[in-house]
XYZ file of C-alpha atoms in Angstrom:
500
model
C 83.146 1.961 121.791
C 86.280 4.963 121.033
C 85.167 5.843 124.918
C 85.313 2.080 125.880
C 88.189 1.387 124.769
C 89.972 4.854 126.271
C 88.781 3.641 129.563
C 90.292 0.033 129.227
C 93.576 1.515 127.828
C 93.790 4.083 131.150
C 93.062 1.313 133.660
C 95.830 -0.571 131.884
C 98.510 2.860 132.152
C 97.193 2.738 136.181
C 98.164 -0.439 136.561
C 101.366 -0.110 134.815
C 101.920 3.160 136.675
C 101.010 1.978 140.114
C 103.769 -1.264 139.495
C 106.318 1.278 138.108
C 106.167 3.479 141.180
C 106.086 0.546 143.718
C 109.530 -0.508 142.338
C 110.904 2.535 142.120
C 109.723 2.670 145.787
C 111.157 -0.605 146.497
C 114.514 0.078 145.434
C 114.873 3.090 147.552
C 113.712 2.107 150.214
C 116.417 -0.958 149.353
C 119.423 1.771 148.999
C 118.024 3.454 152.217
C 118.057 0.275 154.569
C 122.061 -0.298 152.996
C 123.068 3.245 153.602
C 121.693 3.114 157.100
C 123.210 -0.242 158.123
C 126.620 0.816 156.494
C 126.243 3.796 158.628
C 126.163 1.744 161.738
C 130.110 1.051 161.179
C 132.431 3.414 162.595
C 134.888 3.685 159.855
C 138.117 4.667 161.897
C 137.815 2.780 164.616
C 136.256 -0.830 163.216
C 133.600 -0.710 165.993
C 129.776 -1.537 165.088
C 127.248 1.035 166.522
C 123.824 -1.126 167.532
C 121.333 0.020 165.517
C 117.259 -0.246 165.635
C 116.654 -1.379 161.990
C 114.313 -4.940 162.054
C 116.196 -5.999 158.802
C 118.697 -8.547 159.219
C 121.743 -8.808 156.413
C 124.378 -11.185 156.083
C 127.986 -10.805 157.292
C 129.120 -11.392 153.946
C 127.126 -8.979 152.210
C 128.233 -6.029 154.856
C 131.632 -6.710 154.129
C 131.559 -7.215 150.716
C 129.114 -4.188 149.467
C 129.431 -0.658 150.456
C 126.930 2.352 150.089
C 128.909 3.729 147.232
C 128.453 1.049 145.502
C 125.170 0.167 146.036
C 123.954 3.850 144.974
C 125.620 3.358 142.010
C 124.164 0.502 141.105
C 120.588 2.121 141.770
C 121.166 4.785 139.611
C 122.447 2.575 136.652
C 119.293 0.285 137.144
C 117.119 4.024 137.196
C 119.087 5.324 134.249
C 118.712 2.401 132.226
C 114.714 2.152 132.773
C 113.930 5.824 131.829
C 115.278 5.965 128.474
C 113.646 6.924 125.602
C 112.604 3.854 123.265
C 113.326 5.905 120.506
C 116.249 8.274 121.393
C 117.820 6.110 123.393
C 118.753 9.115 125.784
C 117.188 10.535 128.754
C 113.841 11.401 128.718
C 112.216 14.831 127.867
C 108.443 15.317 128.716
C 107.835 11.750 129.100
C 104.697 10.024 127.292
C 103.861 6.194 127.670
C 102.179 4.048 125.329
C 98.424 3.043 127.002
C 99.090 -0.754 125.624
C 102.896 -1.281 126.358
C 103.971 1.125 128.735
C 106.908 1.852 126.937
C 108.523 5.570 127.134
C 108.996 8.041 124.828
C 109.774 11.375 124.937
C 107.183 13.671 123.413
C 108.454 15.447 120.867
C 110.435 11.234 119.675
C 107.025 9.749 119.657
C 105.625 12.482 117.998
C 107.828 12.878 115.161
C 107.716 9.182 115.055
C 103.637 9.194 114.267
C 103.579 12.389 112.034
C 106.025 11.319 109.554
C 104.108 8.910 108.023
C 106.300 5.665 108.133
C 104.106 4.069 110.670
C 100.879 5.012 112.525
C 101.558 2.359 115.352
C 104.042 2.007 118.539
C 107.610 1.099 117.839
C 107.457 -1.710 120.564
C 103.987 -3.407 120.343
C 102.988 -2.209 116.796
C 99.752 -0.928 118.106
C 97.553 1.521 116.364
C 98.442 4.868 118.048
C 96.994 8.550 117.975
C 99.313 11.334 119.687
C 96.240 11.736 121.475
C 96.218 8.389 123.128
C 99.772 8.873 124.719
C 99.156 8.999 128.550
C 101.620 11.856 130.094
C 103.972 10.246 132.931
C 103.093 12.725 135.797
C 105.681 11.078 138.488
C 108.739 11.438 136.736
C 109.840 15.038 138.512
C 109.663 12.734 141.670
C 111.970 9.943 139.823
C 114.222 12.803 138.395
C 114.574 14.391 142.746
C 115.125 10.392 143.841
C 118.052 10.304 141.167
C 119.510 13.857 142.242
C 119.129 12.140 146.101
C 121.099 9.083 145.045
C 123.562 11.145 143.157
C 124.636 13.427 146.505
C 124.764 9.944 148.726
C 126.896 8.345 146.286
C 129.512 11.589 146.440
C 129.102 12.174 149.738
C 130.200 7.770 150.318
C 133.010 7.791 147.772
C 134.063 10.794 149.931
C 134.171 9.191 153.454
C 135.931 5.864 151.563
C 138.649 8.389 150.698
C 139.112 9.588 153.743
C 138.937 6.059 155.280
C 141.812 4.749 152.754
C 143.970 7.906 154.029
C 143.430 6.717 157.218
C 144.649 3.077 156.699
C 147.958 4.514 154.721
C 149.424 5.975 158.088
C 150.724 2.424 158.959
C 149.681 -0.040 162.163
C 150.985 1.394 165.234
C 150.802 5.062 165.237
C 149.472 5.620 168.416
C 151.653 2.557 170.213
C 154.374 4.573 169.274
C 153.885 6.880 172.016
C 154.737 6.399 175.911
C 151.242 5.657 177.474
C 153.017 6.852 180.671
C 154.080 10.639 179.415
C 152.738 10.952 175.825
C 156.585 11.050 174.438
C 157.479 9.007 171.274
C 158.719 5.744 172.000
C 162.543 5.873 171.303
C 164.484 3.339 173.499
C 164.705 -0.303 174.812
C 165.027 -1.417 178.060
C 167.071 -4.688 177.443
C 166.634 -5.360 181.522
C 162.614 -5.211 181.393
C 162.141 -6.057 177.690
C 159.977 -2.811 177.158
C 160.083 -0.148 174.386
C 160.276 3.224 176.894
C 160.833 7.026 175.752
C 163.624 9.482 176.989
C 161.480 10.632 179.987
C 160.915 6.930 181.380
C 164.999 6.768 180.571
C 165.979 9.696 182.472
C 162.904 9.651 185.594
C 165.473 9.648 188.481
C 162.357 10.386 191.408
C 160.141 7.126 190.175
C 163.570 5.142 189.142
C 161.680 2.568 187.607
C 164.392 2.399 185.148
C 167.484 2.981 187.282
C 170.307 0.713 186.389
C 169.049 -0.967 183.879
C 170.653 -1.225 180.074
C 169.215 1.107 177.038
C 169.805 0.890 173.615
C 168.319 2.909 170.699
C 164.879 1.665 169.527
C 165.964 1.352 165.807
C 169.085 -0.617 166.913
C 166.999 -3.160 168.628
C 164.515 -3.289 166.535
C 167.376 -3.997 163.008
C 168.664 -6.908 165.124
C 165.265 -8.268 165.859
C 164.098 -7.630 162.366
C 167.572 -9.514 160.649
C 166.718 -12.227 163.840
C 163.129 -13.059 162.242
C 164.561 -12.589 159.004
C 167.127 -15.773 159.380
C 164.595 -17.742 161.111
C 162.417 -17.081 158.222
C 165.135 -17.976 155.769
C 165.037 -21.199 157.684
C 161.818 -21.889 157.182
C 162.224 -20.785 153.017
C 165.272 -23.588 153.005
C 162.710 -25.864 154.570
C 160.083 -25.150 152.141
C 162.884 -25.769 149.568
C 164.072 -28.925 150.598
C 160.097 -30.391 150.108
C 159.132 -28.509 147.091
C 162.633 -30.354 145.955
C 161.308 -33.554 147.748
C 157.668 -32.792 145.951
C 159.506 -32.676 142.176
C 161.597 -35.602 143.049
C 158.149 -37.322 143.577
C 156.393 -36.058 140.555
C 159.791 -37.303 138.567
C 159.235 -41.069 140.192
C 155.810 -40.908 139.361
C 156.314 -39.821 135.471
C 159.065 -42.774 135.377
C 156.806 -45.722 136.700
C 154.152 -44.366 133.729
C 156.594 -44.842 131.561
C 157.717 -47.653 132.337
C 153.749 -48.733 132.350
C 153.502 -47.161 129.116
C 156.752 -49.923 128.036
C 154.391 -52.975 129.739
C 151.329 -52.154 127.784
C 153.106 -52.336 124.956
C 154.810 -55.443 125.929
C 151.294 -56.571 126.285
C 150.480 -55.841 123.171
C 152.744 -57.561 121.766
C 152.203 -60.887 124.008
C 148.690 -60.869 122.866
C 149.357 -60.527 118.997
C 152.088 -63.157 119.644
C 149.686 -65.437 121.655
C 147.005 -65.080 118.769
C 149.063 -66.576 116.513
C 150.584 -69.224 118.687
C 146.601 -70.108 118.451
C 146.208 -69.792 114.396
C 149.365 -71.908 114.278
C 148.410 -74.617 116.157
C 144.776 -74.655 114.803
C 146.037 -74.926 111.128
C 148.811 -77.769 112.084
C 145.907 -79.956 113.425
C 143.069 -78.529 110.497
C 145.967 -79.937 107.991
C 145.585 -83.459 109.001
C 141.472 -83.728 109.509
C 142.017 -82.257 105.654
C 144.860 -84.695 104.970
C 142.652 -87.176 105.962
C 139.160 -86.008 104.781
C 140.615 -85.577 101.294
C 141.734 -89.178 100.961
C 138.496 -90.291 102.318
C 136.308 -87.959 99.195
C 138.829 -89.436 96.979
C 137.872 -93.069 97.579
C 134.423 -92.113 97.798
C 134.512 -90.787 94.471
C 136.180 -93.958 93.081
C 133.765 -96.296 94.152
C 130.799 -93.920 93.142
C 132.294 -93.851 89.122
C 132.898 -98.134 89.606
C 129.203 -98.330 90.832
C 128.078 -96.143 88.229
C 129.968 -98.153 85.308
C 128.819 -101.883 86.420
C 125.314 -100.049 86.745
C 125.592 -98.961 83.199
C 126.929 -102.673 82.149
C 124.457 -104.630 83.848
C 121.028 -101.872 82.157
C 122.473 -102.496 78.804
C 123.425 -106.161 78.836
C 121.142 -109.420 77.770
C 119.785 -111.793 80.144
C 123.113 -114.169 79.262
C 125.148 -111.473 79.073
C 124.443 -110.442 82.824
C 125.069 -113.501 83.833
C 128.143 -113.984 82.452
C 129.054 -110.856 84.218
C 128.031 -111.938 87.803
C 130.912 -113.456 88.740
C 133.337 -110.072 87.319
C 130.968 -108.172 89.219
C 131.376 -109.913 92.990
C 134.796 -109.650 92.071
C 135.150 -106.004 91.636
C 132.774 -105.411 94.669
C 134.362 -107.643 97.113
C 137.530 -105.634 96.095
C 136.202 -102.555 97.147
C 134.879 -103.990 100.266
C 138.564 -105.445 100.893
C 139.849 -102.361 101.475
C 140.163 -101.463 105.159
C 138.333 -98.163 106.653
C 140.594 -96.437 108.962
C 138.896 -96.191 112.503
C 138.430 -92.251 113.426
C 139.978 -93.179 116.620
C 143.253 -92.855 114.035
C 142.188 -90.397 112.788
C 140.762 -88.024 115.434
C 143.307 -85.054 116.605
C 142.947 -83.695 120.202
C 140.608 -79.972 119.811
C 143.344 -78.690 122.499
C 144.973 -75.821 122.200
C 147.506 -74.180 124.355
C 148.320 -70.242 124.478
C 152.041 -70.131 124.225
C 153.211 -66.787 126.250
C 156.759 -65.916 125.634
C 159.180 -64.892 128.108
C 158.040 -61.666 129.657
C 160.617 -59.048 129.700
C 161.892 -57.034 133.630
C 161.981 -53.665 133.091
C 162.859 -51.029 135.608
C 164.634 -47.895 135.915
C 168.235 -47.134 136.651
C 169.274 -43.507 137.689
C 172.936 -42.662 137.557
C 173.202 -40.140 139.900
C 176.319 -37.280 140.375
C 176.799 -37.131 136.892
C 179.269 -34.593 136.596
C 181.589 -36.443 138.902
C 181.498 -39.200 137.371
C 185.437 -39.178 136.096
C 186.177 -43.232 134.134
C 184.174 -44.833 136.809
C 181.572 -48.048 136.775
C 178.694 -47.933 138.734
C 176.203 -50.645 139.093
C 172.961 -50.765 139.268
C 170.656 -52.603 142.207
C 170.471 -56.561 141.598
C 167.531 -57.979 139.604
C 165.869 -61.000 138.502
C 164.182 -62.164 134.892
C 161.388 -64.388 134.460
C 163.750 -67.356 134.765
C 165.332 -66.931 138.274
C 168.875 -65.337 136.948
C 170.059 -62.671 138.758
C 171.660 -59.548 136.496
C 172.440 -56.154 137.321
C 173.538 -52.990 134.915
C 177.046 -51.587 134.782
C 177.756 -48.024 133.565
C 180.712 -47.013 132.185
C 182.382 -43.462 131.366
C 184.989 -43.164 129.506
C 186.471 -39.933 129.258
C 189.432 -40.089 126.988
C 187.253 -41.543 124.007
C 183.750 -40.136 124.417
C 182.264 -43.060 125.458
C 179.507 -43.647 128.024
C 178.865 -47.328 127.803
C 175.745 -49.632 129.281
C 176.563 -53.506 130.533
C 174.419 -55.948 131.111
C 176.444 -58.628 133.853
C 175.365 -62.273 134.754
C 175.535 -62.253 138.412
C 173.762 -65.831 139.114
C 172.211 -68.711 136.942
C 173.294 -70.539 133.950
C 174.268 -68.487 130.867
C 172.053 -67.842 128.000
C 171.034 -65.912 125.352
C 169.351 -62.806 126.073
C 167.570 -60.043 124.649
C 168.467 -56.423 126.315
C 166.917 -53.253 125.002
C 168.933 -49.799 126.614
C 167.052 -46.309 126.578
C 168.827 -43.278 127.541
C 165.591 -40.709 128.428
C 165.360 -37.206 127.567
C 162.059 -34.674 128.101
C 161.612 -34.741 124.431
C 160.471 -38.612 123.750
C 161.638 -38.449 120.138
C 165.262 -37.503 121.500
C 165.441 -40.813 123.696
C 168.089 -42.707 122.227
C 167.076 -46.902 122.395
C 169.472 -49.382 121.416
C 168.912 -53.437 121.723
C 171.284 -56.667 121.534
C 170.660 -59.932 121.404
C 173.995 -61.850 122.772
C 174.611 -65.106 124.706
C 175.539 -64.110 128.582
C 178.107 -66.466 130.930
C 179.543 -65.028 133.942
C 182.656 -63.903 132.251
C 183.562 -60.425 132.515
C 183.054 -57.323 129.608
C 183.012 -60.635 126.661
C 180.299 -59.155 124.804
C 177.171 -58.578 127.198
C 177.365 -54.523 126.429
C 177.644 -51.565 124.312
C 180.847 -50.383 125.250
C 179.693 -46.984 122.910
C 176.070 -46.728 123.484
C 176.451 -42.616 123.553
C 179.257 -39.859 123.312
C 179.859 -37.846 126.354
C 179.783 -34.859 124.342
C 176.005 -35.327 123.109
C 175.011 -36.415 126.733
C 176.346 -32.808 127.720
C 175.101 -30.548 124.773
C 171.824 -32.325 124.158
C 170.785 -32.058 127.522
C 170.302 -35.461 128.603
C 170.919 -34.571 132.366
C 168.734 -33.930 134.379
C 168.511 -30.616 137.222
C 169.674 -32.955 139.888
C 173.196 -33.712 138.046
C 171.532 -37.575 136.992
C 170.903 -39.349 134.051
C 167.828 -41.893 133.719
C 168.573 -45.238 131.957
C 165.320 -47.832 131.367
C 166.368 -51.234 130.606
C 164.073 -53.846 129.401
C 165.614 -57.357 129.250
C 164.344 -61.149 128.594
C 165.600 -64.325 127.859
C 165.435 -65.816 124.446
C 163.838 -68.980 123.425
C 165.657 -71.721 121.508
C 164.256 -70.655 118.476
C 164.597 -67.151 119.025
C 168.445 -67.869 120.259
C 169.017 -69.613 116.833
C 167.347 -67.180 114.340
C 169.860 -64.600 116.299
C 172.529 -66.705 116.059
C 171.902 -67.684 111.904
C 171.449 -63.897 111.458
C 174.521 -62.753 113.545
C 172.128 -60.117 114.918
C 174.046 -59.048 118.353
C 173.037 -55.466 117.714
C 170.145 -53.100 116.467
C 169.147 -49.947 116.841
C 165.335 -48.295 116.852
């Protein structure tokens, strides 16, 4: 059985063996093919040399992985597999274990087993013998393949040196000489547009040259290069003027979500308002079915304690007595039945019920530009209309000589009214945007009280940053007109101004 089991546990280590060494094979054979095909590429001249290998690689992978790299990678991957289990360094007289294959170095794994601790593998726990260790005879071969990969890999980081001194010469070395004589190129033939050197200059016999206008290479080529240096500046100011043109957009489009974020919440607030335009109405009409129901239990319960009591009379009564009684009794009865019943016809309330929206309020956006020139002028905003058909617009006002920046609200066509005008004056930080509202009756009178003549100081416009990079500030106005009852509460209250 002991010889049984040996036998079982070496054609396990030859199978394990025979898979090691095909890819260790493998991978060199891997490096090889990459080494050769990098090869193929003439470093200082960027021409490819055809070459006979069958293997085909991608472009991509040529361009983006070189030999140096590639051995280097190998030998990680070959440095990393033969390690000892135990150690953890490189191995020393290499021993495997017949179950797991695992390495060891001899003198690791043999410490390991004679100390006592354990009488078993470190990795698969198996019962183990230092008798049952198979030796690793290949591993001078891996150790040569290693010092082969090592030599490649200096002799490649070598010739990428020398290819990186190459490319830090500069473009154009060899244009710079004369094709014609060999000379460096020094001067410009303004008459044929060519870069020439003193012997094409001077050459009286060919006279290719002869009459024609020279100037000094480096004097042509500063007033080319400051040339394509202003045209390029053109092209910056151009890029300027839309990156300005792109923030200008991205501005517009942060405005209309606000002023979205202002109609949701006028939304809101139509709905909760609409909701209980709803309960209202349903509790005005539940009040009279009640009204009426009630009366109608009441006279039910009447005529149930009047039946009851005749009831009573007539069980406990004689024969004489009862009737004595009848006549009382019709009496009392036709009474009840005298009373008329209300047809439900009179009584019945239409189940109709209408949503009552209030006025919706126009909001927009109104951008005072030139801000800094802006020296006690008014400047109006673009007409609008309300819900109703009236026609407004916004005045802004500076005043310099008080501090004052004031917002107007002017009638410009319909019949006056009361209206409801809420001012914001936006900054970046949403807590710092100042909001003020009024509530004030409008005709088509001039500056009588349809504004905030000191809606802001100049001076916290300036130092709190309210304007904005382009020299503007950004006013949102949200206006509606009041209803009757809403015109009347104001007017009780003498609310023409609030704050939030």
């Amino acid at each position: 059985m002991a010889s049984s089991s040996n036998q079982n546990e070496s054609r396990r280590h030859g199978t394990s063996s025979r898979s090691l060494s095909t890819t260790i094979s493998s991978s060199s054979s891997t490096t090889a093919s990459t080494s050769f095909v990098a090869v193929g590429t003439n470093c200082s001249t960027g021409s490819t040399i055809p070459t006979t290998s069958n293997t085909s690689f991608p472009t991509s992978t040529l361009a983006l992985t070189t030999p140096t790299d590639s051995g280097r990678h190998v030998l990680s991957h070959i440095n990393d597999i033969f390690k000892c289990t135990i150690c953890f360094g490189r191995l020393d007289d290499p021993h495997l274990c017949p179950q797991c294959s695992k390495l060891y170095c001899y003198d690791c794994i043999g410490e390991w087993l004679d100390s006592g601790i354990s009488q078993s593998c470190p990795n698969c726990k198996i019962k183990l013998q230092l008798d049952q260790l198979v030796k690793v005879r290949w591993f001078d071969d891996i150790q040569k393949l290693q010092q082969k990969l090592r030599t490649l890999s200096a002799s490649d980081t070598e010739d990428t040196q020398l290819v990186k001194q190459g490319s830090t010469m500069g473009p154009g070395t060899e244009s710079e000489l004369c094709p014609m004589h060999g000379k460096i190129v020094n001067f410009y033939c303004s008459s044929c547009k060519q870069c020439i050197c003193e012997v094409c200059a001077t050459d009286v016999s060919e006279g290719r040259h002869r009459d024609h206008t020279f100037k000094a290479l480096h004097v042509t080529y500063e007033q080319h290069v400051s040339m394509l240096n202003n045209e390029l500046e053109k092209v910056e100011h151009y890029r300027d003027k839309l990156a300005l043109l792109i923030n200008k957009i991205d501005r517009n489009v942060a405005l209309i979500g606000r002023v979205k974020h202002v109609k949701h919440k006028e939304l809101e607030a139509i709905m909760v308002s609409a909701l209980k335009g709803l309960d209202r109405q349903e509790e005005e009409k539940l009040t009279k079915l009640r009204t009426h129901q009630d009366g109608l239990l009441q006279e039910m319960e009447d005529i149930d304690l009047k039946l009851q009591t005749m009831r009573c009379e007539m069980t406990l009564c004689s024969k004489p007595e009862l009737i004595q009684m009848k006549s009382n009794i019709f009496s009392v009865c036709n009474a009840i039945r005298m009373n008329p019943i209300k047809d439900f016809k009179q009584i019945r309330v239409q189940a109709n019920l209408k949503i009552e929206i209030p006025h919706l309020f126009e909001t927009g956006i109104f951008v005072v530009h030139n801000f800094s020139t802006f020296d006690d002028n008014k400047v109006y905003s673009n007409e609008f209309s309300d819900c109703l058909g009236r026609t407004w617009r916004i005045m802004a006002w500076c005043v310099i000589a008080e501090d004052h920046f004031g917002i107007y609200l002017e009638l410009i066509d319909g019949s006056p009214c009361w209206m409801e005008c809420t001012f914001q004056l936006i900054h970046l930080d949403p807590e710092m945007t100042i909001s003020k509202t009024i509530r004030q009756y409008f005709d088509r009178t001039p500056q009588k009280g349809w504004g905030l003549r000191d809606f802001v100081t100049l001076t916290t416009i300036l130092e709190k940053n309210y304007v904005r990079d382009n020299d503007s500030l950004e006013l949102l106005y949200n206006i509606r007109p009041l209803t009757p009852i809403d015109a009347q509460l104001s007017l009780d209250a003498d609310e023409s101004l609030s704050e939030h």
